[in-house]
Amino acid sequence: MRISVMFLALMLTSIGSIASADESPPGSRPDIIRIASGSRTLTLDPTRSWNSGDIETFGQLYSRLFRRDQAGNLQPGLAERWEMSADARTYTFHLRDARFSDGTPITADDVRFTLLRMRDDPEALYSEPVSGVVDVVAVDQRTVRVMLAEPNVPFLDTLEVCFLGITSRADVENRGPGKAFTEHPVTSGPYRVREWKPGDRLVLEANPYYWREGFPRNGGAELIEVIDANTRIAMLLAGEVDAIRQLGWSRAESFRAQGKVSVPLEPANLIWLILLNHAQPPFDDLRVRQAAALALDRQAMARVVLRNLGRVANTTMPASLDHHLADFPGWPYDLERARQLMAEAGAAGHEVVINIAAPSPQMELIGLILQAQWADIGLKTRIVKMDQGQEVQRLMDGDYNASINWWYNENPDPDLALRWAVCGSCGNRAYYTNYSNKEVDRLIAEAAREPDPALRRVLYQRVQRISTEEVAQIPLFYPPWVNAYSHAIEGLGMTPALQWTLENARHLR
Amino acid sequence: MTRAYWLLQRLTQLLPVLLGISVICFALLQMIPGDPARIILGSRASPEAVAAMRDRLGLDQPALQQYLTYMSKVIRGDFGESISYKVPVSKLILEHAPVTGFLAVYVIALAVPIALILGMLAARYRGTWVDHLIRMLSVLGMTMPVFWLAILMLRLFSIDLGWFPVSGYGQGFLGHLHHLFLPAVSISIWMIPVLVRNLRASIVQQSVADYVLAGRAKGLTERHIFTHHILKNASLPTLNLFGVLVAYLIGGTVIVELVYALPGLGLLMFNAILGRDYPIIQGLTLFYALATVVITLVTDILSGLIDPRVKA
């Protein structure tokens, strides 16, 4: 008897403590948009993360000097007007009358603080694109002047990227970045943070001081982290959320056919590819890289893995970016020529280690196809699965022969994309492949200074042609975002730059 | 030996255990490949940014130095800050613990009465169809993978019938009961058979003991012998097993938390390991160790109450 009394007391106290600790977040309010994503929100500081979950949230919290409209065109954001000097090295931005979520005005000084913090803070991740900024001057309360070392044509596009959302200097300096970005950050975008439960959800509420009249069209949002795709789908079907990220390629077709939810296949600045390590045999030999590309039936791969949701990639750059070389044929499937090249290089029988970040059913499937098709040209392959952290580490250490991978670009301009993927002298050794071609690097630098769009196009297309022919990487395909949406909402979608159009969303009932 | 002295002795034994666990955990973390700074900043970060972060986190210092710094903070009650979220680890654990705690208590409340009844029935009607049926169901329950069962129940009861929510843990006590019902059942279906089989075997073993014969000779009723003597003795091994299972529950609910999107400790640990968030992993490991030691202690105290011989 004593035992059961003790047991009961123990149970009641623990239950009681939980019940009393409870509060009521706005989960059930009808004007709240709820999204389940497999990506995690790790930080609310836009200078500190490249993680896709954070990219999804930064744009909701912080407005930039420019924004993109539904058609993808650059529009004035916090900067109402702007002027460029004749030498294309000085920009003057005139700010609109806008306020932060705490009601204080957004000033030229805040813009200066944001840009310089990104450029100078040693832990800021997006410093490279603003490294050409020589100085930023707050001319008056609402006028800010930015001086560049040399003309940089994509600079306005750069200012639109979610990492350069304007943050409050006063708040960050008063509370310190530690507190300012973890406890109710002062925001300039459509939402402010009601509650952040790391590892669970980010609860947003409409920012009453948001500068766009009539937006957001909802009262707030909940971004819920749900790792398991089956659970995300179940939540959507049961009406617990309005939209989910990453439905999964293999499920898209059946969900589209059933019609219970909408699966729009939205264009993405995304490319899936195979990275080859040019610093080690056998892929230090151009002929072996070409053979490896020719031996792959990428049409079949796109059918089996991507379920034909996107196109086979023809160049080293995502097709949704400006100046994509659309009419270039890319690498065909040609086993004869591949075998011939392998014989010329004398590389048959070489063992190749393929790194895969697990768990990813898609990558594992690609790995199996690679194994089978490369065996046809005499390459022995060994697939090594590891967790994502380890995979990144080995990639950066150059401890691999091939790695199945993907990347995405945060704006439609090719500058950052090509610097990232194929530039050998831009800091990441061409996505850690050790590919290096001085001509490519020179063309990329020249294109950034070239004001004439037609000439820029020529330069970027040459870069794509050279890097694809030299097999800097093996491009696989251009997948879309495969998200699923409830029929009960409108206006919600995802831009090619991985940004929810959350401020436009509302429930239909 | 008084009870207080015994308790004090048990508590002092706790210290070297926790210390040992902290050393092992720290050493294991050092052995996992992958640099936290690199993983958090991602492949696009510059070497300078990684170096700055490593410096701030003290990851450049020798392992022993890092361990001593960490432990000196832990002793002062500071479990450090999560590397990725930059919020205190203790806050994260306190936020995630109620979900797992509630789930564990829920599982106990569901599993124990059912396991007791089924175990006693199977033992009382040993060899009859009742016994066979219970044993068959037990094998079925034990062999069904928890995650598979969880997904099936989610499909049927949440999506098709709409009786229970898919995810989250709800508002208020009744909300928690409603939201966590399917997760608790998923775990109970695996846990009940383990307890039933153990209890049945103990009862069967005890029912042929000499003291039962003596009781019968003294003219005690079968009912009295069963409730006052056999059951008391038979419950001891099951109670100990139960203690182990509960300790396991605190850290072992990760699969169910994943399937039902419950923000519990298992999920926190899962994410922390993937992200090499050392302070969270270390903090949680110490928390688990403490919970296990406390649960074992409670089990031992309960055993002592049931059977005074145990304490000696």
mmCIF file of C-alpha atoms in Angstrom, chain A residues 142-269:
data_model
loop_
_atom_site.group_PDB
_atom_site.id
_atom_site.type_symbol
_atom_site.label_atom_id
_atom_site.label_comp_id
_atom_site.label_asym_id
_atom_site.label_seq_id
_atom_site.Cartn_x
_atom_site.Cartn_y
_atom_site.Cartn_z
ATOM 1 C CA ARG A 142 17.893 58.574 -44.016
ATOM 2 C CA THR A 143 20.749 58.716 -46.530
ATOM 3 C CA VAL A 144 23.573 56.222 -46.668
ATOM 4 C CA ARG A 145 26.545 56.146 -49.036
ATOM 5 C CA VAL A 146 28.471 52.960 -49.864
ATOM 6 C CA MET A 147 31.930 53.153 -51.467
ATOM 7 C CA LEU A 148 33.314 50.149 -53.357
ATOM 8 C CA ALA A 149 36.947 49.413 -54.229
ATOM 9 C CA GLU A 150 35.955 48.645 -57.802
ATOM 10 C CA PRO A 151 32.718 48.457 -59.794
ATOM 11 C CA ASN A 152 30.607 45.479 -58.736
ATOM 12 C CA VAL A 153 27.617 44.969 -61.014
ATOM 13 C CA PRO A 154 25.792 42.410 -58.857
ATOM 14 C CA PHE A 155 26.079 44.622 -55.754
ATOM 15 C CA LEU A 156 22.363 45.520 -55.613
ATOM 16 C CA ASP A 157 21.466 41.829 -55.951
ATOM 17 C CA THR A 158 23.833 41.112 -53.087
ATOM 18 C CA LEU A 159 22.045 43.686 -50.916
ATOM 19 C CA GLU A 160 18.792 41.764 -51.415
ATOM 20 C CA VAL A 161 20.163 38.491 -50.008
ATOM 21 C CA CYS A 162 18.576 37.400 -46.708
ATOM 22 C CA PHE A 163 21.901 37.517 -44.810
ATOM 23 C CA LEU A 164 22.051 41.297 -45.261
ATOM 24 C CA GLY A 165 18.797 41.995 -43.420
ATOM 25 C CA ILE A 166 19.048 45.268 -41.516
ATOM 26 C CA THR A 167 19.526 44.883 -37.769
ATOM 27 C CA SER A 168 19.300 47.487 -35.029
ATOM 28 C CA ARG A 169 22.644 48.906 -34.005
ATOM 29 C CA ALA A 170 21.305 50.241 -30.717
ATOM 30 C CA ASP A 171 19.844 46.897 -29.694
ATOM 31 C CA VAL A 172 22.818 44.746 -30.736
ATOM 32 C CA GLU A 173 25.236 47.087 -28.973
ATOM 33 C CA ASN A 174 23.104 47.486 -25.843
ATOM 34 C CA ARG A 175 22.287 43.843 -25.268
ATOM 35 C CA GLY A 176 25.286 42.311 -27.068
ATOM 36 C CA PRO A 177 24.862 39.916 -30.007
ATOM 37 C CA GLY A 178 24.426 36.967 -27.620
ATOM 38 C CA LYS A 179 21.198 38.260 -26.079
ATOM 39 C CA ALA A 180 20.059 40.454 -28.969
ATOM 40 C CA PHE A 181 19.664 37.460 -31.265
ATOM 41 C CA THR A 182 18.377 34.847 -28.833
ATOM 42 C CA GLU A 183 15.804 36.715 -26.753
ATOM 43 C CA HIS A 184 13.181 38.541 -28.802
ATOM 44 C CA PRO A 185 15.460 40.109 -31.426
ATOM 45 C CA VAL A 186 14.523 43.543 -32.727
ATOM 46 C CA THR A 187 13.470 42.894 -36.319
ATOM 47 C CA SER A 188 12.883 44.954 -39.452
ATOM 48 C CA GLY A 189 10.907 42.391 -41.474
ATOM 49 C CA PRO A 190 7.263 41.282 -41.590
ATOM 50 C CA TYR A 191 7.490 39.319 -38.336
ATOM 51 C CA ARG A 192 8.959 39.476 -34.889
ATOM 52 C CA VAL A 193 9.696 36.565 -32.583
ATOM 53 C CA ARG A 194 7.011 35.683 -30.091
ATOM 54 C CA GLU A 195 8.822 32.617 -28.807
ATOM 55 C CA TRP A 196 11.805 30.539 -29.893
ATOM 56 C CA LYS A 197 12.001 26.976 -28.635
ATOM 57 C CA PRO A 198 15.276 25.685 -30.072
ATOM 58 C CA GLY A 199 14.903 22.201 -31.489
ATOM 59 C CA ASP A 200 11.123 22.514 -31.584
ATOM 60 C CA ARG A 201 9.643 25.629 -33.154
ATOM 61 C CA LEU A 202 9.903 29.330 -33.873
ATOM 62 C CA VAL A 203 6.702 31.209 -33.127
ATOM 63 C CA LEU A 204 6.376 34.468 -35.071
ATOM 64 C CA GLU A 205 3.851 37.268 -34.773
ATOM 65 C CA ALA A 206 3.141 40.079 -37.213
ATOM 66 C CA ASN A 207 5.479 43.031 -36.760
ATOM 67 C CA PRO A 208 3.119 45.983 -36.172
ATOM 68 C CA TYR A 209 5.764 48.437 -37.438
ATOM 69 C CA TYR A 210 6.462 46.603 -40.710
ATOM 70 C CA TRP A 211 6.950 49.131 -43.509
ATOM 71 C CA ARG A 212 4.871 47.353 -46.177
ATOM 72 C CA GLU A 213 1.288 48.571 -45.811
ATOM 73 C CA GLY A 214 -1.195 45.710 -45.360
ATOM 74 C CA PHE A 215 1.464 43.054 -44.790
ATOM 75 C CA PRO A 216 1.783 40.438 -43.469
ATOM 76 C CA ARG A 217 -1.660 39.272 -44.512
ATOM 77 C CA ASN A 218 -1.778 36.961 -41.481
ATOM 78 C CA GLY A 219 -1.365 37.301 -37.736
ATOM 79 C CA GLY A 220 1.806 35.261 -37.470
ATOM 80 C CA ALA A 221 3.422 31.952 -38.213
ATOM 81 C CA GLU A 222 4.804 28.870 -36.589
ATOM 82 C CA LEU A 223 7.867 27.271 -38.156
ATOM 83 C CA ILE A 224 7.910 23.773 -36.710
ATOM 84 C CA GLU A 225 10.917 21.463 -36.976
ATOM 85 C CA VAL A 226 9.863 17.944 -37.893
ATOM 86 C CA ILE A 227 12.744 15.712 -38.930
ATOM 87 C CA ASP A 228 10.737 12.756 -40.199
ATOM 88 C CA ALA A 229 9.149 13.278 -43.629
ATOM 89 C CA ASN A 230 6.353 10.779 -42.893
ATOM 90 C CA THR A 231 5.373 12.787 -39.835
ATOM 91 C CA ARG A 232 5.378 16.049 -41.800
ATOM 92 C CA ILE A 233 3.034 14.487 -44.347
ATOM 93 C CA ALA A 234 0.781 13.091 -41.633
ATOM 94 C CA MET A 235 0.600 16.545 -40.009
ATOM 95 C CA LEU A 236 -0.392 18.136 -43.311
ATOM 96 C CA LEU A 237 -3.020 15.492 -44.055
ATOM 97 C CA ALA A 238 -4.448 15.803 -40.545
ATOM 98 C CA GLY A 239 -4.657 19.600 -40.910
ATOM 99 C CA GLU A 240 -2.136 20.335 -38.163
ATOM 100 C CA VAL A 241 0.021 22.417 -40.530
ATOM 101 C CA ASP A 242 -0.657 24.421 -43.696
ATOM 102 C CA ALA A 243 2.515 23.550 -45.584
ATOM 103 C CA ILE A 244 5.495 21.227 -45.409
ATOM 104 C CA ARG A 245 9.022 21.432 -46.746
ATOM 105 C CA GLN A 246 10.726 18.457 -48.426
ATOM 106 C CA LEU A 247 7.857 16.188 -49.324
ATOM 107 C CA GLY A 248 10.398 13.878 -50.957
ATOM 108 C CA TRP A 249 10.893 13.277 -54.669
ATOM 109 C CA SER A 250 9.563 9.753 -54.562
ATOM 110 C CA ARG A 251 6.270 10.851 -53.022
ATOM 111 C CA ALA A 252 5.577 13.886 -55.194
ATOM 112 C CA GLU A 253 3.915 12.044 -58.069
ATOM 113 C CA SER A 254 1.383 10.132 -55.992
ATOM 114 C CA PHE A 255 0.485 13.214 -53.939
ATOM 115 C CA ARG A 256 -0.003 15.247 -57.104
ATOM 116 C CA ALA A 257 -2.265 12.522 -58.459
ATOM 117 C CA GLN A 258 -4.331 12.246 -55.283
ATOM 118 C CA GLY A 259 -4.957 15.981 -55.175
ATOM 119 C CA LYS A 260 -5.593 16.137 -51.417
ATOM 120 C CA VAL A 261 -2.800 18.687 -51.101
ATOM 121 C CA SER A 262 -1.126 20.924 -53.638
ATOM 122 C CA VAL A 263 2.425 20.047 -54.758
ATOM 123 C CA PRO A 264 3.447 22.859 -57.130
ATOM 124 C CA LEU A 265 7.147 21.981 -57.904
ATOM 125 C CA GLU A 266 8.637 25.462 -57.499
ATOM 126 C CA PRO A 267 11.780 26.512 -59.404
ATOM 127 C CA ALA A 268 14.952 26.489 -57.296
ATOM 128 C CA ASN A 269 18.467 27.932 -57.678
#
